[in-house]
Coordinates of C-alpha atoms in Angstrom, one line a residue:
M1 CA 79.3 160.5 -5.5
G2 CA 78.3 158.6 -8.1
Y3 CA 78.8 155.4 -6.5
I4 CA 76.6 155.9 -3.7
Q5 CA 74.2 154.5 -5.1
V6 CA 71.1 156.0 -2.6
E7 CA 68.3 158.1 -4.2
K8 CA 68.2 161.1 -1.6
I9 CA 72.2 161.1 -2.6
I10 CA 71.6 160.7 -6.6
D11 CA 69.4 163.8 -6.3
V12 CA 71.3 166.0 -4.9
L13 CA 74.1 165.1 -6.9
V14 CA 72.2 166.2 -9.9
D15 CA 72.9 169.8 -9.6
P16 CA 76.9 169.9 -9.1
L17 CA 77.3 167.5 -12.3
R18 CA 75.6 169.7 -14.3
H19 CA 77.8 172.6 -13.4
S20 CA 81.1 169.9 -13.1
L21 CA 80.7 168.9 -16.4
R22 CA 81.1 172.8 -17.6
D23 CA 83.7 173.5 -15.7
R24 CA 87.0 175.2 -15.9
D25 CA 88.9 172.7 -15.3
P26 CA 90.0 169.9 -17.3
Y27 CA 90.5 167.1 -14.3
V28 CA 86.5 168.3 -12.8
R29 CA 85.3 167.9 -16.4
K30 CA 87.1 164.7 -17.2
T31 CA 85.9 163.3 -13.6
A32 CA 81.8 165.0 -14.3
A33 CA 81.7 162.4 -17.2
T34 CA 83.0 159.2 -15.5
C35 CA 80.4 159.8 -12.8
V36 CA 78.0 160.5 -15.9
A37 CA 78.6 156.8 -16.7
K38 CA 78.0 155.4 -13.0
L39 CA 74.8 157.3 -12.8
Y40 CA 73.5 156.0 -15.9
M41 CA 74.6 152.1 -14.2
Y42 CA 71.9 153.3 -11.6
D43 CA 69.2 155.9 -13.4
R44 CA 68.8 156.1 -17.3
V45 CA 65.9 158.2 -17.3
L46 CA 67.1 160.2 -15.0
V47 CA 70.9 160.7 -17.0
E48 CA 68.0 161.0 -19.9
S49 CA 65.4 163.7 -18.7
E50 CA 68.3 165.8 -17.8
H51 CA 70.0 165.9 -20.9
F52 CA 73.8 164.8 -19.4
V53 CA 74.1 162.8 -22.8
D54 CA 74.3 165.3 -24.7
M55 CA 76.6 167.1 -22.1
L56 CA 78.7 164.6 -23.3
R57 CA 78.5 164.8 -26.6
D58 CA 80.1 168.4 -26.1
L59 CA 82.9 167.8 -24.5
L60 CA 84.2 165.4 -27.8
A61 CA 84.9 168.8 -28.2
D62 CA 86.7 169.8 -25.5
P63 CA 89.9 171.4 -26.2
N64 CA 91.4 168.9 -23.5
P65 CA 93.1 165.7 -24.8
T66 CA 92.1 163.7 -21.0
V67 CA 88.6 165.4 -21.2
V68 CA 87.6 163.6 -24.7
A69 CA 89.1 160.4 -23.5
N70 CA 86.6 160.4 -20.5
A71 CA 83.6 161.4 -22.5
V72 CA 84.6 158.4 -25.3
A73 CA 84.5 156.2 -22.6
A74 CA 81.6 157.2 -21.1
L75 CA 79.8 157.6 -23.7
T76 CA 81.2 153.9 -25.5
E77 CA 80.0 152.7 -22.1
I78 CA 76.8 154.2 -22.6
S79 CA 75.9 153.1 -26.2
E80 CA 77.3 149.1 -24.7
R81 CA 74.5 149.1 -22.3
S82 CA 71.6 151.5 -23.7
D83 CA 68.7 149.8 -25.4
S84 CA 68.3 153.2 -27.2
I85 CA 70.9 155.4 -27.1
Q86 CA 74.3 154.7 -29.9
L87 CA 77.2 156.4 -30.6
R88 CA 78.4 156.6 -34.3
L89 CA 81.2 159.1 -35.3
N90 CA 81.4 161.4 -39.0
H91 CA 84.8 161.6 -40.4
S92 CA 85.2 164.8 -38.1
I93 CA 84.9 163.8 -35.2
A94 CA 87.0 160.6 -35.5
S95 CA 89.9 162.9 -37.4
K96 CA 89.5 165.2 -33.7
L97 CA 89.8 161.9 -31.8
V98 CA 92.9 160.9 -34.0
A99 CA 94.1 164.5 -33.7
A100 CA 93.7 164.1 -29.6
L101 CA 96.0 160.7 -28.9
G102 CA 99.6 161.9 -29.4
E103 CA 98.2 163.9 -25.8
C104 CA 96.6 161.1 -24.0
S105 CA 97.7 158.7 -21.5
E106 CA 97.9 154.6 -22.3
W107 CA 94.4 155.1 -21.0
G108 CA 93.2 157.4 -23.3
Q109 CA 95.0 156.4 -26.0
T110 CA 92.3 153.1 -25.6
Y111 CA 89.6 154.6 -25.6
I112 CA 89.7 156.7 -28.5
L113 CA 90.6 153.8 -30.4
E114 CA 87.8 151.8 -29.0
A115 CA 85.9 154.7 -29.5
L116 CA 87.1 154.9 -33.3
M117 CA 84.9 150.5 -33.9
Y118 CA 81.9 153.4 -34.2
Y119 CA 83.4 154.6 -37.5
V120 CA 82.1 153.7 -40.5
P121 CA 84.0 155.1 -43.5
Q122 CA 82.0 156.4 -46.9
E123 CA 85.1 156.4 -48.9
T124 CA 87.9 153.9 -49.3
G125 CA 89.9 157.7 -48.9
D126 CA 88.5 158.2 -45.3
A127 CA 89.4 154.6 -44.2
E128 CA 93.4 154.8 -45.8
M129 CA 93.7 158.2 -44.3
L130 CA 92.6 157.1 -41.0
A131 CA 94.0 154.3 -40.9
E132 CA 97.3 156.0 -41.9
R133 CA 97.5 158.6 -39.0
I134 CA 96.8 155.5 -36.3
S135 CA 99.2 153.9 -37.5
P136 CA 102.0 155.0 -35.2
R137 CA 100.1 153.9 -32.4
L138 CA 101.4 150.6 -33.5
Q139 CA 104.9 151.5 -32.4
H140 CA 103.7 152.3 -28.4
A141 CA 105.1 150.6 -25.3
N142 CA 101.7 149.6 -24.2
S143 CA 100.7 146.5 -25.4
G144 CA 97.3 147.1 -25.0
V145 CA 97.3 150.5 -27.0
V146 CA 99.3 148.0 -29.6
L147 CA 96.3 145.5 -29.8
T148 CA 93.4 148.2 -30.2
A149 CA 95.8 149.9 -32.5
T150 CA 95.9 146.7 -34.5
K151 CA 92.2 146.1 -34.3
V152 CA 91.4 149.5 -35.3
I153 CA 93.2 149.3 -38.7
M154 CA 91.8 145.5 -39.7
Y155 CA 88.6 147.2 -38.9
L156 CA 89.4 150.1 -41.7
M157 CA 90.5 147.5 -44.2
N158 CA 87.3 145.8 -44.6
Y159 CA 86.6 149.9 -46.5
M160 CA 90.1 149.7 -48.6
S161 CA 89.5 148.5 -52.2
N162 CA 93.1 150.2 -53.0
E163 CA 95.3 146.8 -52.8
D164 CA 98.3 148.4 -52.8
E165 CA 97.5 150.2 -49.5
I166 CA 96.3 147.0 -47.5
N167 CA 99.6 145.1 -48.8
Q168 CA 101.1 148.1 -47.3
F169 CA 99.5 147.9 -43.9
C170 CA 99.9 144.4 -43.3
R171 CA 103.5 145.0 -43.6
K172 CA 103.6 148.0 -40.9
L173 CA 101.4 145.4 -38.5
G174 CA 103.8 142.3 -38.7
P175 CA 106.6 143.8 -36.9
P176 CA 104.4 145.2 -33.9
L177 CA 102.8 142.1 -33.4
V178 CA 106.3 140.3 -33.2
T179 CA 107.5 142.6 -30.5
L180 CA 104.6 141.8 -28.5
L181 CA 106.2 137.9 -27.9
A182 CA 108.8 139.8 -26.2
S183 CA 106.4 140.8 -23.3
G184 CA 106.1 138.4 -20.3
Y185 CA 104.4 135.5 -20.9
E186 CA 100.8 136.3 -20.3
V187 CA 101.2 139.4 -22.7
Q188 CA 102.4 136.4 -25.1
Y189 CA 99.9 134.7 -24.8
V190 CA 97.0 137.0 -25.5
A191 CA 99.2 138.1 -28.4
L192 CA 99.2 134.6 -29.7
R193 CA 95.4 134.4 -29.0
N194 CA 95.4 137.5 -31.4
I195 CA 97.3 136.4 -34.2
Q196 CA 95.9 133.2 -34.7
L197 CA 92.3 135.3 -35.2
I198 CA 94.4 137.9 -37.4
I199 CA 96.2 135.1 -39.7
Q200 CA 93.3 133.5 -40.7
R201 CA 92.1 136.4 -42.0
R202 CA 95.8 138.2 -43.3
P203 CA 97.9 135.6 -43.3
E204 CA 100.7 137.7 -45.0
I205 CA 101.0 139.7 -42.3
L206 CA 103.3 137.3 -40.9
K207 CA 104.3 135.0 -43.7
N208 CA 107.7 136.1 -43.6
D209 CA 107.9 135.9 -39.2
I210 CA 107.9 132.3 -39.3
K211 CA 110.8 132.1 -36.8
V212 CA 110.2 134.6 -34.9
F213 CA 107.5 131.8 -33.6
F214 CA 109.8 128.4 -32.6
C215 CA 109.4 127.3 -29.1
K216 CA 112.0 128.1 -26.7
Y217 CA 113.1 125.5 -24.1
D218 CA 111.6 127.3 -21.2
D219 CA 107.7 129.2 -22.8
P220 CA 104.8 128.0 -20.4
I221 CA 102.8 125.1 -22.0
C222 CA 100.4 127.7 -22.9
V223 CA 102.4 129.4 -24.8
K224 CA 103.6 126.7 -26.8
L225 CA 101.0 125.6 -27.9
G226 CA 100.0 129.0 -29.4
K227 CA 103.2 128.9 -31.1
L228 CA 103.1 126.1 -32.1
E229 CA 99.1 126.3 -34.0
I230 CA 100.5 130.1 -35.6
I231 CA 103.8 128.0 -36.9
F232 CA 101.1 125.4 -39.3
R233 CA 99.0 128.5 -40.3
L234 CA 102.2 130.6 -41.2
A235 CA 103.7 126.5 -43.1
N236 CA 103.9 126.3 -47.2
D237 CA 105.3 125.2 -49.8
K238 CA 109.0 127.6 -49.3
N239 CA 109.4 127.0 -45.4
V240 CA 108.0 123.1 -45.2
D241 CA 111.2 121.3 -44.3
L242 CA 111.9 124.4 -41.5
V243 CA 108.8 123.5 -39.9
L244 CA 109.1 119.9 -40.3
N245 CA 112.3 120.1 -38.9
E246 CA 110.9 121.8 -36.0
L247 CA 107.8 119.4 -35.0
K248 CA 109.9 116.6 -35.7
E249 CA 112.3 118.5 -32.3
Y250 CA 109.3 119.9 -30.7
A251 CA 108.3 115.4 -30.8
A252 CA 111.5 114.7 -28.6
E253 CA 110.0 117.1 -25.8
V254 CA 108.8 115.8 -22.2
D255 CA 105.9 117.8 -22.2
V256 CA 103.5 114.4 -23.5
D257 CA 100.9 117.4 -24.7
F258 CA 103.3 119.0 -25.8
V259 CA 104.3 116.1 -28.0
R260 CA 101.0 114.9 -29.1
K261 CA 100.0 118.6 -31.2
A262 CA 103.3 118.1 -32.7
V263 CA 102.9 114.8 -33.9
R264 CA 99.5 115.9 -35.0
A265 CA 100.7 119.1 -36.6
I266 CA 103.2 117.1 -39.0
G267 CA 99.5 114.9 -40.1
R268 CA 98.2 118.1 -40.3
L269 CA 101.1 119.3 -42.6
A270 CA 100.7 116.4 -44.8
V271 CA 97.1 117.2 -45.5
K272 CA 97.4 121.1 -45.9
I273 CA 100.6 120.1 -48.3
E274 CA 100.5 117.6 -50.6
S275 CA 104.2 117.7 -52.3
A276 CA 105.3 117.5 -48.3
A277 CA 103.0 114.4 -47.5
D278 CA 105.9 111.9 -48.3
R279 CA 108.6 113.9 -45.9
C280 CA 106.1 113.5 -43.2
I281 CA 104.8 110.7 -43.4
A282 CA 108.7 109.6 -43.1
A283 CA 108.9 111.9 -40.0
L284 CA 105.9 109.8 -39.0
L285 CA 107.7 106.7 -39.4
E286 CA 110.7 107.5 -37.5
L287 CA 108.8 108.7 -34.4
I288 CA 107.1 105.6 -34.1
Q289 CA 110.3 103.7 -34.4
T290 CA 111.0 105.5 -31.3
K291 CA 108.6 103.1 -29.8
V292 CA 106.6 106.1 -27.3
N293 CA 104.0 104.8 -26.3
Y294 CA 101.6 108.4 -26.6
V295 CA 103.7 108.8 -29.9
V296 CA 102.7 105.9 -31.8
Q297 CA 99.5 106.1 -30.8
E298 CA 99.4 109.4 -32.0
A299 CA 101.1 109.3 -34.8
I300 CA 98.4 106.5 -36.1
I301 CA 95.7 108.5 -35.5
V302 CA 97.4 110.9 -38.2
I303 CA 98.1 108.6 -39.9
R304 CA 94.2 107.5 -40.9
D305 CA 93.6 110.9 -41.9
I306 CA 96.8 110.9 -44.1
F307 CA 94.9 107.6 -45.8
R308 CA 91.6 109.3 -45.9
K309 CA 93.5 112.2 -48.0
Y310 CA 95.7 110.1 -50.2
P311 CA 94.2 107.4 -50.5
N312 CA 96.3 103.9 -52.1
Q313 CA 99.7 105.3 -51.6
Y314 CA 101.0 104.5 -48.8
E315 CA 99.9 101.4 -47.8
S316 CA 103.3 100.4 -47.6
I317 CA 103.4 101.7 -44.3
I318 CA 100.4 99.5 -43.0
S319 CA 103.0 96.0 -42.4
T320 CA 105.5 99.1 -40.1
L321 CA 101.6 100.0 -38.1
C322 CA 100.0 96.2 -37.0
E323 CA 103.5 96.1 -35.3
N324 CA 102.5 98.3 -32.6
L325 CA 99.3 97.1 -32.1
D326 CA 100.2 95.8 -28.7
D327 CA 101.2 99.6 -27.3
L328 CA 97.2 100.6 -28.1
D329 CA 95.2 101.4 -25.2
E330 CA 93.7 104.9 -26.3
P331 CA 90.7 104.5 -27.5
E332 CA 91.0 107.5 -30.6
A333 CA 94.4 105.4 -31.7
K334 CA 92.5 101.8 -31.2
A335 CA 89.7 103.3 -33.7
S336 CA 92.0 104.9 -36.1
M337 CA 93.6 101.7 -35.9
I338 CA 91.1 99.5 -37.1
W339 CA 89.9 102.1 -39.8
I340 CA 92.9 101.4 -41.5
I341 CA 92.9 97.3 -41.3
G342 CA 89.0 97.7 -42.3
Q343 CA 89.1 100.3 -44.9
Y344 CA 92.5 97.5 -46.5
A345 CA 91.0 94.4 -45.7
D346 CA 91.3 93.2 -48.7
R347 CA 95.4 93.7 -48.9
I348 CA 96.3 92.8 -45.5
E349 CA 96.6 88.9 -45.6
N350 CA 95.5 88.5 -41.3
A351 CA 93.3 91.1 -41.2
D352 CA 90.6 88.5 -39.7
Q353 CA 92.8 87.6 -37.5
L354 CA 94.1 91.4 -36.0
L355 CA 90.5 92.2 -35.9
D356 CA 89.6 89.3 -33.8
D357 CA 92.0 90.2 -31.4
F358 CA 90.6 93.1 -31.3
L359 CA 86.7 92.1 -30.6
Y360 CA 87.6 89.6 -27.4
T361 CA 86.9 93.1 -25.6
F362 CA 84.1 94.7 -28.1
L363 CA 81.3 94.4 -25.3
E364 CA 83.6 96.6 -22.8
E365 CA 85.4 99.0 -25.1
P366 CA 84.5 102.8 -25.5
Y367 CA 81.3 103.7 -27.8
E368 CA 84.0 104.8 -31.0
V369 CA 85.9 102.0 -30.6
Q370 CA 83.2 99.5 -31.0
L371 CA 81.3 101.5 -33.9
A372 CA 85.0 101.5 -35.8
L373 CA 84.9 97.2 -35.0
L374 CA 81.6 97.0 -36.6
T375 CA 82.6 99.2 -39.8
A376 CA 85.7 97.2 -39.6
T377 CA 83.8 94.1 -39.7
V378 CA 81.5 94.7 -42.4
K379 CA 84.5 96.1 -44.8
L380 CA 86.1 93.2 -44.2
F381 CA 82.8 90.9 -45.2
V382 CA 81.8 92.6 -47.9
Q383 CA 85.6 92.2 -49.7
R384 CA 86.5 89.6 -48.8
P385 CA 83.5 86.9 -47.7
T386 CA 84.8 83.7 -46.7
V387 CA 88.1 85.5 -44.2
G388 CA 85.0 87.4 -42.7
Q389 CA 81.7 84.8 -42.7
E390 CA 83.1 83.5 -38.9
L391 CA 83.2 87.3 -37.8
V392 CA 80.4 89.0 -38.8
P393 CA 77.3 87.5 -37.4
K394 CA 78.9 87.2 -34.1
V395 CA 80.1 90.9 -34.7
L396 CA 76.1 92.1 -35.2
K397 CA 74.5 89.7 -32.6
W398 CA 76.7 91.8 -29.4
A399 CA 75.4 95.4 -31.4
T400 CA 71.9 94.7 -32.0
E401 CA 71.6 92.5 -28.7
E402 CA 74.4 93.2 -25.6
V403 CA 74.6 97.1 -26.9
D404 CA 72.9 99.7 -25.1
N405 CA 74.1 102.8 -27.1
P406 CA 70.9 102.8 -29.4
D407 CA 73.4 104.5 -32.1
L408 CA 75.7 101.5 -32.2
R409 CA 72.5 99.5 -32.1
D410 CA 70.5 101.0 -35.6
R411 CA 73.6 100.4 -37.1
G412 CA 74.3 96.7 -36.4
Y413 CA 70.5 96.3 -37.7
I414 CA 71.1 98.2 -41.1
Y415 CA 74.0 96.4 -41.8
W416 CA 72.8 93.5 -41.3
R417 CA 69.4 94.7 -42.8
L418 CA 71.5 95.5 -45.6
L419 CA 73.5 91.6 -45.9
S420 CA 70.6 89.8 -45.9
T421 CA 68.7 91.2 -48.2
D422 CA 71.3 93.2 -51.0
P423 CA 74.9 92.7 -50.5
A424 CA 75.9 94.4 -53.8
A425 CA 74.3 97.6 -52.1
A426 CA 76.2 96.9 -49.0
K427 CA 78.7 97.3 -50.9
A428 CA 78.3 100.2 -52.7
V429 CA 77.5 102.0 -49.2
V430 CA 80.2 100.5 -46.8
L431 CA 83.3 101.1 -49.4
S432 CA 82.2 104.7 -51.4
D433 CA 84.0 107.1 -51.3
K434 CA 84.5 109.2 -48.0
P435 CA 84.2 113.2 -48.3
A436 CA 88.2 114.7 -49.0
I437 CA 89.9 115.5 -46.0
T438 CA 91.2 119.5 -45.9
T439 CA 92.8 121.5 -43.2
E440 CA 89.9 123.9 -44.0
S441 CA 87.7 122.8 -41.2
D442 CA 90.6 124.3 -38.4
N443 CA 89.4 128.1 -39.8
L444 CA 86.6 129.5 -38.6
D445 CA 83.1 130.6 -40.1
P446 CA 84.1 133.5 -42.3
N447 CA 81.5 135.4 -40.6
F448 CA 81.9 134.6 -37.0
L449 CA 85.8 135.5 -37.6
D450 CA 85.0 138.7 -38.9
E451 CA 82.6 139.6 -35.9
L452 CA 86.0 138.1 -33.6
L453 CA 88.0 140.4 -35.2
L454 CA 86.0 143.2 -34.2
H455 CA 86.9 142.8 -30.1
V456 CA 90.7 141.7 -30.6
G457 CA 92.3 142.5 -27.2
S458 CA 89.4 141.5 -25.5
L459 CA 88.4 138.3 -23.9
A460 CA 86.6 137.6 -27.3
S461 CA 89.3 136.8 -28.9
I462 CA 91.4 134.6 -26.3
Y463 CA 88.2 132.5 -25.5
H464 CA 87.4 132.5 -29.8
K465 CA 83.8 133.2 -28.9
S466 CA 80.9 135.7 -29.6
P467 CA 81.0 138.2 -26.1
T468 CA 77.5 137.5 -25.9
A469 CA 78.3 133.8 -25.5
F470 CA 79.6 134.9 -21.4
I471 CA 77.9 138.9 -21.3
N472 CA 74.7 138.7 -20.3
R473 CA 72.9 141.3 -23.0
Y474 CA 75.6 142.7 -25.1
K475 CA 75.0 144.0 -28.0
P476 CA 77.3 142.4 -30.4
R477 CA 78.9 144.1 -33.2
Y478 CA 79.3 143.3 -36.7
L479 CA 80.5 145.3 -39.8
L480 CA 78.0 148.0 -40.4
P481 CA 77.0 148.3 -44.5
S482 CA 78.7 150.6 -46.2
P483 CA 79.7 152.4 -49.7
A484 CA 83.7 151.6 -49.4
L485 CA 82.6 148.7 -47.3
Q486 CA 84.3 145.2 -49.3
S487 CA 82.1 142.7 -49.1
R488 CA 82.7 138.9 -49.0
T489 CA 79.3 138.1 -50.2
E490 CA 77.7 136.1 -53.0
Q491 CA 75.8 139.4 -54.3
Y492 CA 79.8 141.7 -54.3
Q493 CA 81.1 138.6 -55.7
Q494 CA 78.7 138.7 -58.6
Q495 CA 79.1 142.4 -59.1
Q496 CA 83.0 141.7 -59.1
Q497 CA 82.5 139.4 -62.4
G498 CA 80.1 141.6 -63.9
Q499 CA 77.0 139.6 -63.2
Y500 CA 75.1 142.1 -60.7
Q501 CA 73.1 143.8 -63.6
T502 CA 71.4 146.8 -60.7
T503 CA 71.9 150.0 -62.1
L504 CA 73.6 152.4 -59.2
P505 CA 70.2 155.1 -59.4
Q506 CA 67.9 151.2 -59.0
Q507 CA 70.3 150.7 -55.7
Q508 CA 69.3 154.3 -54.5
Q509 CA 65.8 154.1 -54.8
Q510 CA 66.1 150.3 -53.2
Q511 CA 68.0 151.5 -50.2
Q512 CA 65.5 154.5 -50.0
Q513 CA 62.2 151.7 -49.7
Q514 CA 64.4 150.3 -47.2
Q515 CA 65.7 153.9 -44.9
Q516 CA 61.8 154.2 -45.6
Q517 CA 60.4 151.1 -44.3
T518 CA 62.7 150.8 -41.2
T519 CA 63.1 154.2 -40.1
A520 CA 60.4 153.8 -37.9
Q521 CA 62.3 150.6 -36.2
F522 CA 64.9 150.2 -33.5
N523 CA 68.2 150.0 -34.7
D524 CA 70.6 148.3 -33.1
W525 CA 73.7 146.8 -33.5
S526 CA 72.8 143.2 -35.1
Y527 CA 72.7 144.2 -38.6
N528 CA 75.5 141.7 -40.0
A529 CA 76.2 142.8 -43.3
A530 CA 78.0 139.7 -44.2
T531 CA 74.1 138.1 -44.3
S532 CA 71.8 138.9 -47.3
N533 CA 70.0 141.0 -45.0
N534 CA 69.2 144.4 -46.7
R535 CA 67.6 146.4 -43.8
V536 CA 70.0 149.5 -44.2
V537 CA 71.6 151.5 -41.4
P538 CA 68.4 155.4 -40.6
T539 CA 71.2 157.8 -39.7
Q540 CA 67.9 159.9 -38.4
T541 CA 66.9 159.0 -34.7
N542 CA 63.1 159.9 -33.4
N543 CA 64.9 159.6 -30.0
P544 CA 66.5 162.8 -29.1
Y545 CA 68.7 161.8 -26.3
S546 CA 70.9 159.7 -29.5
T547 CA 74.2 160.8 -29.5
D548 CA 74.6 160.1 -33.3
L549 CA 76.9 162.6 -34.7
L550 CA 75.8 162.1 -37.8
Q551 CA 73.4 164.7 -37.4

């Protein structure tokens, strides 16, 4: 009847539902708990006025684990959809929920584990004990239970301070994640997307299992690309030779997209691990010798990044690159080669001829190639004025008079003004030192990563986007404040270094003042413990229907 959203039927449903929530039969109680959540979607005021939420809270102490699981699921759903009701668990209730895990079905275990994300440990020991009790769920046959248990343990690790305990849990998380790769391709893909997030926060979990992620010949492309990204992230000085040999084999595959990603991974490896740069360059030169069009172009693109990372170290390979100019037909590859020619115009004898060949089709080229040609021509002129004096006026005229793109036109005017008024300043600007390239830009923002790790096993972890980006009116989750929270903020770092001088009594006084100021305000999930916001989440509420279990 909960599905029949008709006013008269809803009115008739209220009394039977109240009696069903207290029925002797556990099957009736667990069905009634689900009905409350359905009814809340239709008439929130009715559910609150009839105190159904309080009755659901009482069901958390039910002796039947299935009833507990359904009550938890209903409360979680209501909490996520309500603007005034929120679910918070104290240590006692959380312990009771964990005790019910062993007797629940797979769905019930998932519901309970999800609800444990609403528990905020107040002491490090509480987090360690709860994580230890949850860890047997990592051996479950159901992949959903494994991922949800992983999420809860990763969440609780934010409230642990003992490094030995953290390392012990990291060792426990590795084998279950590896086991997921023996499932079907769909489960593998979901697992790989979640693993990419997990190893960004704690790479030590899978640091010794890189071989598990080597691609098989019959893997679908989505699985191969996921494994390739993880291989790159797990690469280090000790296993770089093994990884490089594997990537070279991937570069000989028949799938074009996969080959491109493999070649690009070799270049990223050179940028990430300096000691392996020479071997990566040698591997890229071998691939260029294959004369495969898309391999050559991808190799030139990543070599540009290597030149940026290690300037004046690998100029000897420029001649090999110039032999493949005729194979370039993609904008990014052309722009990369043009950048190399312009950057090293003083060492390439025929740099003017090479740029002139590209200039034949300047007006037909894409925007990024035109920008690269403009900058490279100016670089040639400031380094070798006698050689570039014929090309510069022609390119500047095209860029300022015959091109519609405003960015290109503005850059042309800037270069023209610089060259005509102060050539020395132009040289200082055009040939200035470039910012160092690192692979850190591949990593997610730490605060955003923390948010995604709270959604492991959901669509957010697959899309790598916040649920608020694709679910309307979703309450964002953040790490809630606690004395046990191991914060990564600047304030915490100063405290660790002994620079934070505020005494504990002062902190308690400040927290009391903050609490008095914010108690009257509505408290939702919008608190981000990773920011500098010092707002304290009040433990009291004026809402009589709040499911605050801390009281």
